[in-house]
Amino acid sequence: MIQAMREVIVAGNWKMHTVPAEAGQLARTIAARTRIPGVTRVICPPYTSLAAVGAALAEHDPDVGVGAQNVHHELQGAYTGEVSAPMLAGLAGWVIVCHSERRRDAGETDALIGRKLQRAIEAGLRPILCVGELLAEREAGQQETVVSRQVRGALADQAPATLEAARLVIAYEPVWAIGTGRTASGRDAAAMAAAIRATLTELGFTDGGERVPVLYGGSVTSASMDEFMAEPSIDGALVGGASLKPDEMAGIVTRAGLTATARAGSV
Ligand code: PGA
């Protein structure tokens, strides 16, 4: 029953794409093409385009959330080039924490990620925590162990009630599926959502972690979205490459809307 009530979310991660001069127009176009009842939409542009995207959406579709792609684990200090959670005030309502590209390129560890989450929550940002295994880990059958360890490592230091109040979202993103054109199967994604919620249960989350939305991410397109939304345990998608294409986003959010409508009808 809780699953039927869970929010359906499509978040677009623009990564290192767009300059401010084009970002507002792109956000406006995507917003206009994705106005589907019941789906929470979020756009995560680069830091430098947050203001442009925020201004465009405030004017044309304030229902679309704006998210940052990263946040620093300290509030302020001698951290050249970094951006802290308080600096995002008025620019973002959401933040992606611990994308695998940052684990890979910036050496982010689970412990560091826990601190980033804490800063995000203190600043009132809604976090999307990314977890996912490497190809070698899946081939060795370790995907559930790896993802459970990532979830535990990132969340263990916070009270589950605090994370629930912050409306934490978890995105399962197998690293081998990101930007490769290869997706997990819906069945595999559902198995990983179950592993994530089992870990949340161990950590003391209420209702077996059933209140926490779990998204799938990794080469999602309008063509593959159905595979994931057909799984009751998957609550939407974190979309990279396809999130820069209005046609793709229209298809992805439309498919998410079918699930949102079905859930609304079953409560
Ligand atoms: P992709 O990226 O859709 O381009 O695979 C997903 C992500 O990294 O969040």
PDB file of C-alpha atoms and ligand atoms in Angstrom:
ATOM      1  CA  MET A   1       0.000   0.000   0.000  1.00  0.00           C
ATOM      2  CA  ILE A   2       2.870   2.376   0.809  1.00  0.00           C
ATOM      3  CA  GLN A   3       4.371   1.579  -2.564  1.00  0.00           C
ATOM      4  CA  ALA A   4       1.126   2.746  -4.166  1.00  0.00           C
ATOM      5  CA  MET A   5       1.524   6.083  -2.394  1.00  0.00           C
ATOM      6  CA  ARG A   6       5.168   6.638  -3.254  1.00  0.00           C
ATOM      7  CA  GLU A   7       5.972   9.643  -5.373  1.00  0.00           C
ATOM      8  CA  VAL A   8       7.046   9.089  -8.985  1.00  0.00           C
ATOM      9  CA  ILE A   9      10.138  11.155  -9.838  1.00  0.00           C
ATOM     10  CA  VAL A  10      12.067  11.906 -13.036  1.00  0.00           C
ATOM     11  CA  ALA A  11      15.284  13.819 -12.450  1.00  0.00           C
ATOM     12  CA  GLY A  12      17.501  14.987 -15.296  1.00  0.00           C
ATOM     13  CA  ASN A  13      21.231  15.177 -14.659  1.00  0.00           C
ATOM     14  CA  TRP A  14      22.706  17.474 -17.280  1.00  0.00           C
ATOM     15  CA  LYS A  15      26.259  16.723 -16.107  1.00  0.00           C
ATOM     16  CA  MET A  16      28.867  19.063 -17.668  1.00  0.00           C
ATOM     17  CA  HIS A  17      26.596  20.280 -20.454  1.00  0.00           C
ATOM     18  CA  THR A  18      24.994  23.628 -21.257  1.00  0.00           C
ATOM     19  CA  VAL A  19      26.142  27.205 -20.823  1.00  0.00           C
ATOM     20  CA  PRO A  20      23.895  29.721 -19.027  1.00  0.00           C
ATOM     21  CA  ALA A  21      22.853  31.367 -22.300  1.00  0.00           C
ATOM     22  CA  GLU A  22      21.175  28.166 -23.531  1.00  0.00           C
ATOM     23  CA  ALA A  23      20.199  26.446 -20.271  1.00  0.00           C
ATOM     24  CA  GLY A  24      17.114  28.547 -19.490  1.00  0.00           C
ATOM     25  CA  GLN A  25      15.594  27.915 -22.907  1.00  0.00           C
ATOM     26  CA  LEU A  26      16.301  24.188 -22.706  1.00  0.00           C
ATOM     27  CA  ALA A  27      14.713  23.971 -19.252  1.00  0.00           C
ATOM     28  CA  ARG A  28      11.686  25.878 -20.473  1.00  0.00           C
ATOM     29  CA  THR A  29      11.254  23.547 -23.444  1.00  0.00           C
ATOM     30  CA  ILE A  30      11.609  20.430 -21.314  1.00  0.00           C
ATOM     31  CA  ALA A  31       9.173  21.782 -18.729  1.00  0.00           C
ATOM     32  CA  ALA A  32       6.571  22.530 -21.389  1.00  0.00           C
ATOM     33  CA  ARG A  33       6.942  19.028 -22.895  1.00  0.00           C
ATOM     34  CA  THR A  34       6.696  17.170 -19.573  1.00  0.00           C
ATOM     35  CA  ARG A  35       3.692  18.684 -17.829  1.00  0.00           C
ATOM     36  CA  ILE A  36       2.244  15.340 -16.747  1.00  0.00           C
ATOM     37  CA  PRO A  37       0.134  15.131 -13.574  1.00  0.00           C
ATOM     38  CA  GLY A  38       1.551  13.213 -10.673  1.00  0.00           C
ATOM     39  CA  VAL A  39       5.210  13.161 -11.730  1.00  0.00           C
ATOM     40  CA  THR A  40       7.770  15.117  -9.748  1.00  0.00           C
ATOM     41  CA  ARG A  41      10.242  16.616 -12.227  1.00  0.00           C
ATOM     42  CA  VAL A  42      13.706  17.863 -11.377  1.00  0.00           C
ATOM     43  CA  ILE A  43      16.420  19.382 -13.566  1.00  0.00           C
ATOM     44  CA  CYS A  44      20.017  19.330 -12.334  1.00  0.00           C
ATOM     45  CA  PRO A  45      22.139  21.636 -14.494  1.00  0.00           C
ATOM     46  CA  PRO A  46      25.787  22.527 -13.826  1.00  0.00           C
ATOM     47  CA  TYR A  47      26.309  25.070 -11.011  1.00  0.00           C
ATOM     48  CA  THR A  48      26.875  27.822 -13.556  1.00  0.00           C
ATOM     49  CA  SER A  49      23.437  27.302 -15.104  1.00  0.00           C
ATOM     50  CA  LEU A  50      21.455  26.973 -11.852  1.00  0.00           C
ATOM     51  CA  ALA A  51      20.412  30.617 -11.833  1.00  0.00           C
ATOM     52  CA  ALA A  52      19.360  30.622 -15.498  1.00  0.00           C
ATOM     53  CA  VAL A  53      17.375  27.397 -15.124  1.00  0.00           C
ATOM     54  CA  GLY A  54      15.807  28.575 -11.861  1.00  0.00           C
ATOM     55  CA  ALA A  55      14.719  31.879 -13.398  1.00  0.00           C
ATOM     56  CA  ALA A  56      13.251  30.196 -16.491  1.00  0.00           C
ATOM     57  CA  LEU A  57      11.326  27.656 -14.447  1.00  0.00           C
ATOM     58  CA  ALA A  58      10.093  30.201 -11.890  1.00  0.00           C
ATOM     59  CA  GLU A  59       8.545  32.084 -14.774  1.00  0.00           C
ATOM     60  CA  HIS A  60       7.238  29.204 -16.891  1.00  0.00           C
ATOM     61  CA  ASP A  61       6.759  26.149 -14.663  1.00  0.00           C
ATOM     62  CA  PRO A  62       7.568  26.482 -10.959  1.00  0.00           C
ATOM     63  CA  ASP A  63       6.502  22.854 -10.435  1.00  0.00           C
ATOM     64  CA  VAL A  64       9.815  21.676 -11.837  1.00  0.00           C
ATOM     65  CA  GLY A  65      12.469  21.360  -9.144  1.00  0.00           C
ATOM     66  CA  VAL A  66      16.035  22.558  -9.600  1.00  0.00           C
ATOM     67  CA  GLY A  67      18.901  20.468  -8.303  1.00  0.00           C
ATOM     68  CA  ALA A  68      22.657  20.804  -7.970  1.00  0.00           C
ATOM     69  CA  GLN A  69      24.877  17.915  -9.044  1.00  0.00           C
ATOM     70  CA  ASN A  70      27.161  18.026  -6.026  1.00  0.00           C
ATOM     71  CA  VAL A  71      27.744  19.809  -2.735  1.00  0.00           C
ATOM     72  CA  HIS A  72      30.792  20.170  -0.499  1.00  0.00           C
ATOM     73  CA  HIS A  73      31.000  18.442   2.872  1.00  0.00           C
ATOM     74  CA  GLU A  74      32.049  21.584   4.756  1.00  0.00           C
ATOM     75  CA  LEU A  75      30.070  24.781   5.239  1.00  0.00           C
ATOM     76  CA  GLN A  76      32.874  27.141   4.237  1.00  0.00           C
ATOM     77  CA  GLY A  77      36.635  27.381   4.200  1.00  0.00           C
ATOM     78  CA  ALA A  78      39.748  27.134   2.075  1.00  0.00           C
ATOM     79  CA  TYR A  79      38.338  24.787  -0.574  1.00  0.00           C
ATOM     80  CA  THR A  80      39.159  26.363  -3.914  1.00  0.00           C
ATOM     81  CA  GLY A  81      36.551  25.761  -6.554  1.00  0.00           C
ATOM     82  CA  GLU A  82      34.036  24.108  -4.238  1.00  0.00           C
ATOM     83  CA  VAL A  83      30.440  25.023  -3.460  1.00  0.00           C
ATOM     84  CA  SER A  84      28.864  24.504  -0.036  1.00  0.00           C
ATOM     85  CA  ALA A  85      25.249  23.728   0.804  1.00  0.00           C
ATOM     86  CA  PRO A  86      24.427  27.206   2.180  1.00  0.00           C
ATOM     87  CA  MET A  87      25.708  28.735  -1.089  1.00  0.00           C
ATOM     88  CA  LEU A  88      22.976  26.880  -2.956  1.00  0.00           C
ATOM     89  CA  ALA A  89      20.223  28.721  -1.080  1.00  0.00           C
ATOM     90  CA  GLY A  90      17.816  30.215  -3.566  1.00  0.00           C
ATOM     91  CA  LEU A  91      19.478  28.321  -6.423  1.00  0.00           C
ATOM     92  CA  ALA A  92      18.546  24.687  -5.781  1.00  0.00           C
ATOM     93  CA  GLY A  93      15.999  22.700  -3.810  1.00  0.00           C
ATOM     94  CA  TRP A  94      17.530  19.314  -4.594  1.00  0.00           C
ATOM     95  CA  VAL A  95      21.044  17.902  -4.791  1.00  0.00           C
ATOM     96  CA  ILE A  96      22.598  14.778  -6.271  1.00  0.00           C
ATOM     97  CA  VAL A  97      24.983  13.282  -3.750  1.00  0.00           C
ATOM     98  CA  CYS A  98      27.704  10.857  -4.654  1.00  0.00           C
ATOM     99  CA  HIS A  99      27.236  10.247  -8.321  1.00  0.00           C
ATOM    100  CA  SER A 100      29.519   7.402  -9.460  1.00  0.00           C
ATOM    101  CA  GLU A 101      31.361   9.835 -11.740  1.00  0.00           C
ATOM    102  CA  ARG A 102      32.358  11.724  -8.593  1.00  0.00           C
ATOM    103  CA  ARG A 103      33.325   8.528  -6.797  1.00  0.00           C
ATOM    104  CA  ARG A 104      35.483   7.772  -9.841  1.00  0.00           C
ATOM    105  CA  ASP A 105      36.904  11.241 -10.621  1.00  0.00           C
ATOM    106  CA  ALA A 106      36.925  12.960  -7.246  1.00  0.00           C
ATOM    107  CA  GLY A 107      37.605   9.892  -5.100  1.00  0.00           C
ATOM    108  CA  GLU A 108      34.470  10.385  -3.016  1.00  0.00           C
ATOM    109  CA  THR A 109      34.158   7.791  -0.284  1.00  0.00           C
ATOM    110  CA  ASP A 110      31.076   6.605   1.577  1.00  0.00           C
ATOM    111  CA  ALA A 111      32.175   8.448   4.722  1.00  0.00           C
ATOM    112  CA  LEU A 112      32.595  11.713   2.815  1.00  0.00           C
ATOM    113  CA  ILE A 113      29.255  11.175   1.180  1.00  0.00           C
ATOM    114  CA  GLY A 114      27.630  10.854   4.594  1.00  0.00           C
ATOM    115  CA  ARG A 115      28.948  14.300   5.472  1.00  0.00           C
ATOM    116  CA  LYS A 116      27.733  15.763   2.197  1.00  0.00           C
ATOM    117  CA  LEU A 117      24.289  14.342   2.878  1.00  0.00           C
ATOM    118  CA  GLN A 118      24.297  15.879   6.314  1.00  0.00           C
ATOM    119  CA  ARG A 119      25.200  19.313   4.930  1.00  0.00           C
ATOM    120  CA  ALA A 120      22.552  19.021   2.238  1.00  0.00           C
ATOM    121  CA  ILE A 121      19.868  18.136   4.755  1.00  0.00           C
ATOM    122  CA  GLU A 122      20.871  20.909   7.174  1.00  0.00           C
ATOM    123  CA  ALA A 123      20.489  23.375   4.293  1.00  0.00           C
ATOM    124  CA  GLY A 124      17.031  22.047   3.432  1.00  0.00           C
ATOM    125  CA  LEU A 125      18.099  20.447   0.158  1.00  0.00           C
ATOM    126  CA  ARG A 126      16.385  17.235  -0.870  1.00  0.00           C
ATOM    127  CA  PRO A 127      19.103  14.641  -1.534  1.00  0.00           C
ATOM    128  CA  ILE A 128      19.268  12.054  -4.306  1.00  0.00           C
ATOM    129  CA  LEU A 129      21.846   9.533  -3.111  1.00  0.00           C
ATOM    130  CA  CYS A 130      23.396   7.519  -5.959  1.00  0.00           C
ATOM    131  CA  VAL A 131      24.615   3.970  -5.476  1.00  0.00           C
ATOM    132  CA  GLY A 132      25.661   1.258  -7.901  1.00  0.00           C
ATOM    133  CA  GLU A 133      28.165  -1.464  -8.598  1.00  0.00           C
ATOM    134  CA  LEU A 134      30.984  -1.716 -11.138  1.00  0.00           C
ATOM    135  CA  LEU A 135      30.802  -4.260 -13.954  1.00  0.00           C
ATOM    136  CA  ALA A 136      33.435  -6.473 -12.333  1.00  0.00           C
ATOM    137  CA  GLU A 137      31.445  -6.459  -9.105  1.00  0.00           C
ATOM    138  CA  ARG A 138      28.289  -7.564 -10.920  1.00  0.00           C
ATOM    139  CA  GLU A 139      30.174 -10.251 -12.800  1.00  0.00           C
ATOM    140  CA  ALA A 140      31.418 -11.516  -9.454  1.00  0.00           C
ATOM    141  CA  GLY A 141      27.847 -11.545  -8.098  1.00  0.00           C
ATOM    142  CA  GLN A 142      28.683  -8.869  -5.519  1.00  0.00           C
ATOM    143  CA  GLN A 143      26.191  -6.198  -6.586  1.00  0.00           C
ATOM    144  CA  GLU A 144      23.929  -6.480  -3.562  1.00  0.00           C
ATOM    145  CA  THR A 145      26.826  -6.526  -1.109  1.00  0.00           C
ATOM    146  CA  VAL A 146      28.408  -3.475  -2.761  1.00  0.00           C
ATOM    147  CA  VAL A 147      25.237  -1.423  -2.914  1.00  0.00           C
ATOM    148  CA  SER A 148      24.237  -2.326   0.652  1.00  0.00           C
ATOM    149  CA  ARG A 149      27.686  -1.231   1.813  1.00  0.00           C
ATOM    150  CA  GLN A 150      27.331   2.068  -0.058  1.00  0.00           C
ATOM    151  CA  VAL A 151      23.898   2.727   1.435  1.00  0.00           C
ATOM    152  CA  ARG A 152      25.088   1.855   4.937  1.00  0.00           C
ATOM    153  CA  GLY A 153      28.265   3.892   4.556  1.00  0.00           C
ATOM    154  CA  ALA A 154      26.409   6.984   3.429  1.00  0.00           C
ATOM    155  CA  LEU A 155      23.474   6.802   5.826  1.00  0.00           C
ATOM    156  CA  ALA A 156      24.684   5.105   8.993  1.00  0.00           C
ATOM    157  CA  ASP A 157      25.636   8.329  10.781  1.00  0.00           C
ATOM    158  CA  GLN A 158      22.251  10.013  10.417  1.00  0.00           C
ATOM    159  CA  ALA A 159      19.039   9.228  12.189  1.00  0.00           C
ATOM    160  CA  PRO A 160      16.609   7.473   9.841  1.00  0.00           C
ATOM    161  CA  ALA A 161      13.898   9.888  11.002  1.00  0.00           C
ATOM    162  CA  THR A 162      16.047  12.831   9.834  1.00  0.00           C
ATOM    163  CA  LEU A 163      16.622  11.220   6.438  1.00  0.00           C
ATOM    164  CA  GLU A 164      12.931  10.429   6.070  1.00  0.00           C
ATOM    165  CA  ALA A 165      11.990  13.976   7.037  1.00  0.00           C
ATOM    166  CA  ALA A 166      14.446  15.258   4.403  1.00  0.00           C
ATOM    167  CA  ARG A 167      12.570  13.054   1.898  1.00  0.00           C
ATOM    168  CA  LEU A 168      15.688  11.202   0.851  1.00  0.00           C
ATOM    169  CA  VAL A 169      15.630   9.618  -2.615  1.00  0.00           C
ATOM    170  CA  ILE A 170      17.992   6.811  -3.616  1.00  0.00           C
ATOM    171  CA  ALA A 171      19.021   6.235  -7.237  1.00  0.00           C
ATOM    172  CA  TYR A 172      20.308   2.792  -8.161  1.00  0.00           C
ATOM    173  CA  GLU A 173      22.742   3.407 -11.001  1.00  0.00           C
ATOM    174  CA  PRO A 174      24.901   0.451 -12.054  1.00  0.00           C
ATOM    175  CA  VAL A 175      28.169   2.042 -13.158  1.00  0.00           C
ATOM    176  CA  TRP A 176      28.390  -0.158 -16.245  1.00  0.00           C
ATOM    177  CA  ALA A 177      25.042   1.213 -17.468  1.00  0.00           C
ATOM    178  CA  ILE A 178      25.874   4.914 -17.160  1.00  0.00           C
ATOM    179  CA  GLY A 179      26.387   6.527 -20.534  1.00  0.00           C
ATOM    180  CA  THR A 180      26.997   3.171 -22.194  1.00  0.00           C
ATOM    181  CA  GLY A 181      23.663   2.573 -23.895  1.00  0.00           C
ATOM    182  CA  ARG A 182      23.399  -0.644 -21.919  1.00  0.00           C
ATOM    183  CA  THR A 183      20.731  -0.810 -19.199  1.00  0.00           C
ATOM    184  CA  ALA A 184      20.046  -3.201 -16.375  1.00  0.00           C
ATOM    185  CA  SER A 185      16.917  -5.290 -16.821  1.00  0.00           C
ATOM    186  CA  GLY A 186      13.819  -4.195 -14.946  1.00  0.00           C
ATOM    187  CA  ARG A 187      14.067  -7.397 -12.949  1.00  0.00           C
ATOM    188  CA  ASP A 188      17.650  -6.710 -11.896  1.00  0.00           C
ATOM    189  CA  ALA A 189      16.773  -3.136 -10.974  1.00  0.00           C
ATOM    190  CA  ALA A 190      13.881  -4.395  -8.857  1.00  0.00           C
ATOM    191  CA  ALA A 191      16.168  -6.891  -7.109  1.00  0.00           C
ATOM    192  CA  MET A 192      18.538  -4.050  -6.284  1.00  0.00           C
ATOM    193  CA  ALA A 193      15.692  -1.869  -5.014  1.00  0.00           C
ATOM    194  CA  ALA A 194      14.797  -4.748  -2.686  1.00  0.00           C
ATOM    195  CA  ALA A 195      18.416  -4.962  -1.495  1.00  0.00           C
ATOM    196  CA  ILE A 196      18.462  -1.202  -0.871  1.00  0.00           C
ATOM    197  CA  ARG A 197      15.245  -1.345   1.141  1.00  0.00           C
ATOM    198  CA  ALA A 198      16.513  -4.355   3.109  1.00  0.00           C
ATOM    199  CA  THR A 199      19.509  -2.230   4.102  1.00  0.00           C
ATOM    200  CA  LEU A 200      17.253   0.677   5.039  1.00  0.00           C
ATOM    201  CA  THR A 201      15.311  -1.725   7.262  1.00  0.00           C
ATOM    202  CA  GLU A 202      18.519  -2.806   8.989  1.00  0.00           C
ATOM    203  CA  LEU A 203      19.332   0.858   9.558  1.00  0.00           C
ATOM    204  CA  GLY A 204      15.992   1.387  11.283  1.00  0.00           C
ATOM    205  CA  PHE A 205      13.917   3.078   8.596  1.00  0.00           C
ATOM    206  CA  THR A 206      10.187   2.749   9.100  1.00  0.00           C
ATOM    207  CA  ASP A 207       8.015   0.399   7.072  1.00  0.00           C
ATOM    208  CA  GLY A 208      10.932  -1.579   5.665  1.00  0.00           C
ATOM    209  CA  GLY A 209      12.269   1.416   3.762  1.00  0.00           C
ATOM    210  CA  GLU A 210       9.060   1.472   1.742  1.00  0.00           C
ATOM    211  CA  ARG A 211       8.691   5.209   2.182  1.00  0.00           C
ATOM    212  CA  VAL A 212      11.942   5.995   0.364  1.00  0.00           C
ATOM    213  CA  PRO A 213      11.626   6.406  -3.415  1.00  0.00           C
ATOM    214  CA  VAL A 214      14.150   4.332  -5.368  1.00  0.00           C
ATOM    215  CA  LEU A 215      14.944   5.466  -8.916  1.00  0.00           C
ATOM    216  CA  TYR A 216      16.794   3.618 -11.651  1.00  0.00           C
ATOM    217  CA  GLY A 217      19.561   5.365 -13.579  1.00  0.00           C
ATOM    218  CA  GLY A 218      21.848   4.278 -16.400  1.00  0.00           C
ATOM    219  CA  SER A 219      21.141   4.865 -20.111  1.00  0.00           C
ATOM    220  CA  VAL A 220      17.420   5.448 -19.536  1.00  0.00           C
ATOM    221  CA  THR A 221      15.585   6.535 -22.693  1.00  0.00           C
ATOM    222  CA  SER A 222      11.958   6.907 -23.668  1.00  0.00           C
ATOM    223  CA  ALA A 223      12.248   3.413 -25.168  1.00  0.00           C
ATOM    224  CA  SER A 224      13.640   1.730 -22.037  1.00  0.00           C
ATOM    225  CA  MET A 225      11.619   3.608 -19.401  1.00  0.00           C
ATOM    226  CA  ASP A 226       8.757   1.108 -19.556  1.00  0.00           C
ATOM    227  CA  GLU A 227      11.049  -1.696 -18.444  1.00  0.00           C
ATOM    228  CA  PHE A 228      11.680   0.107 -15.166  1.00  0.00           C
ATOM    229  CA  MET A 229       8.306   1.659 -14.538  1.00  0.00           C
ATOM    230  CA  ALA A 230       6.701  -1.769 -14.902  1.00  0.00           C
ATOM    231  CA  GLU A 231       8.440  -2.677 -11.633  1.00  0.00           C
ATOM    232  CA  PRO A 232       6.373  -1.668  -8.593  1.00  0.00           C
ATOM    233  CA  SER A 233       9.511  -1.136  -6.496  1.00  0.00           C
ATOM    234  CA  ILE A 234      11.007   1.419  -8.921  1.00  0.00           C
ATOM    235  CA  ASP A 235       9.712   4.957  -8.533  1.00  0.00           C
ATOM    236  CA  GLY A 236      11.182   6.774 -11.513  1.00  0.00           C
ATOM    237  CA  ALA A 237      14.498   7.541 -13.140  1.00  0.00           C
ATOM    238  CA  LEU A 238      17.641   9.605 -12.879  1.00  0.00           C
ATOM    239  CA  VAL A 239      18.344  10.420 -16.513  1.00  0.00           C
ATOM    240  CA  GLY A 240      21.668  11.615 -17.913  1.00  0.00           C
ATOM    241  CA  GLY A 241      22.211  11.871 -21.676  1.00  0.00           C
ATOM    242  CA  ALA A 242      18.517  11.696 -22.589  1.00  0.00           C
ATOM    243  CA  SER A 243      17.682  14.516 -20.155  1.00  0.00           C
ATOM    244  CA  LEU A 244      19.177  17.031 -22.598  1.00  0.00           C
ATOM    245  CA  LYS A 245      16.690  15.996 -25.294  1.00  0.00           C
ATOM    246  CA  PRO A 246      13.162  17.395 -24.927  1.00  0.00           C
ATOM    247  CA  ASP A 247      11.613  14.613 -27.052  1.00  0.00           C
ATOM    248  CA  GLU A 248      13.223  11.960 -24.885  1.00  0.00           C
ATOM    249  CA  MET A 249      12.177  13.669 -21.667  1.00  0.00           C
ATOM    250  CA  ALA A 250       8.627  13.960 -22.975  1.00  0.00           C
ATOM    251  CA  GLY A 251       8.518  10.198 -23.561  1.00  0.00           C
ATOM    252  CA  ILE A 252      10.175   9.348 -20.246  1.00  0.00           C
ATOM    253  CA  VAL A 253       7.893  11.548 -18.155  1.00  0.00           C
ATOM    254  CA  THR A 254       4.810  10.388 -20.070  1.00  0.00           C
ATOM    255  CA  ARG A 255       5.644   6.785 -19.172  1.00  0.00           C
ATOM    256  CA  ALA A 256       6.285   7.776 -15.557  1.00  0.00           C
ATOM    257  CA  GLY A 257       2.883   9.454 -15.581  1.00  0.00           C
ATOM    258  CA  LEU A 258       1.154   6.142 -16.337  1.00  0.00           C
ATOM    259  CA  THR A 259       2.604   4.701 -13.149  1.00  0.00           C
ATOM    260  CA  ALA A 260       1.710   7.822 -11.180  1.00  0.00           C
ATOM    261  CA  THR A 261      -1.891   7.624 -12.414  1.00  0.00           C
ATOM    262  CA  ALA A 262      -2.108   3.897 -11.644  1.00  0.00           C
ATOM    263  CA  ARG A 263      -0.780   4.463  -8.133  1.00  0.00           C
ATOM    264  CA  ALA A 264      -3.181   7.343  -7.494  1.00  0.00           C
ATOM    265  CA  GLY A 265      -6.042   5.076  -8.584  1.00  0.00           C
ATOM    266  CA  SER A 266      -5.040   2.229  -6.282  1.00  0.00           C
ATOM    267  CA  VAL A 267      -4.925   4.107  -2.947  1.00  0.00           C
TER     268      VAL A 267
HETATM  269  P1  PGA B   1      23.000   8.253 -18.487  1.00  0.00           P
HETATM  270  O1  PGA B   1      23.441   8.862 -17.085  1.00  0.00           O
HETATM  271  O2  PGA B   1      21.482   8.298 -18.519  1.00  0.00           O
HETATM  272  O3  PGA B   1      23.619   9.144 -19.514  1.00  0.00           O
HETATM  273  O4  PGA B   1      23.493   6.862 -18.525  1.00  0.00           O
HETATM  274  C1  PGA B   1      22.722   8.593 -15.915  1.00  0.00           C
HETATM  275  C2  PGA B   1      23.387   9.243 -14.748  1.00  0.00           C
HETATM  276  O5  PGA B   1      24.620   9.282 -14.736  1.00  0.00           O
HETATM  277  O6  PGA B   1      22.731   9.742 -13.839  1.00  0.00           O
END
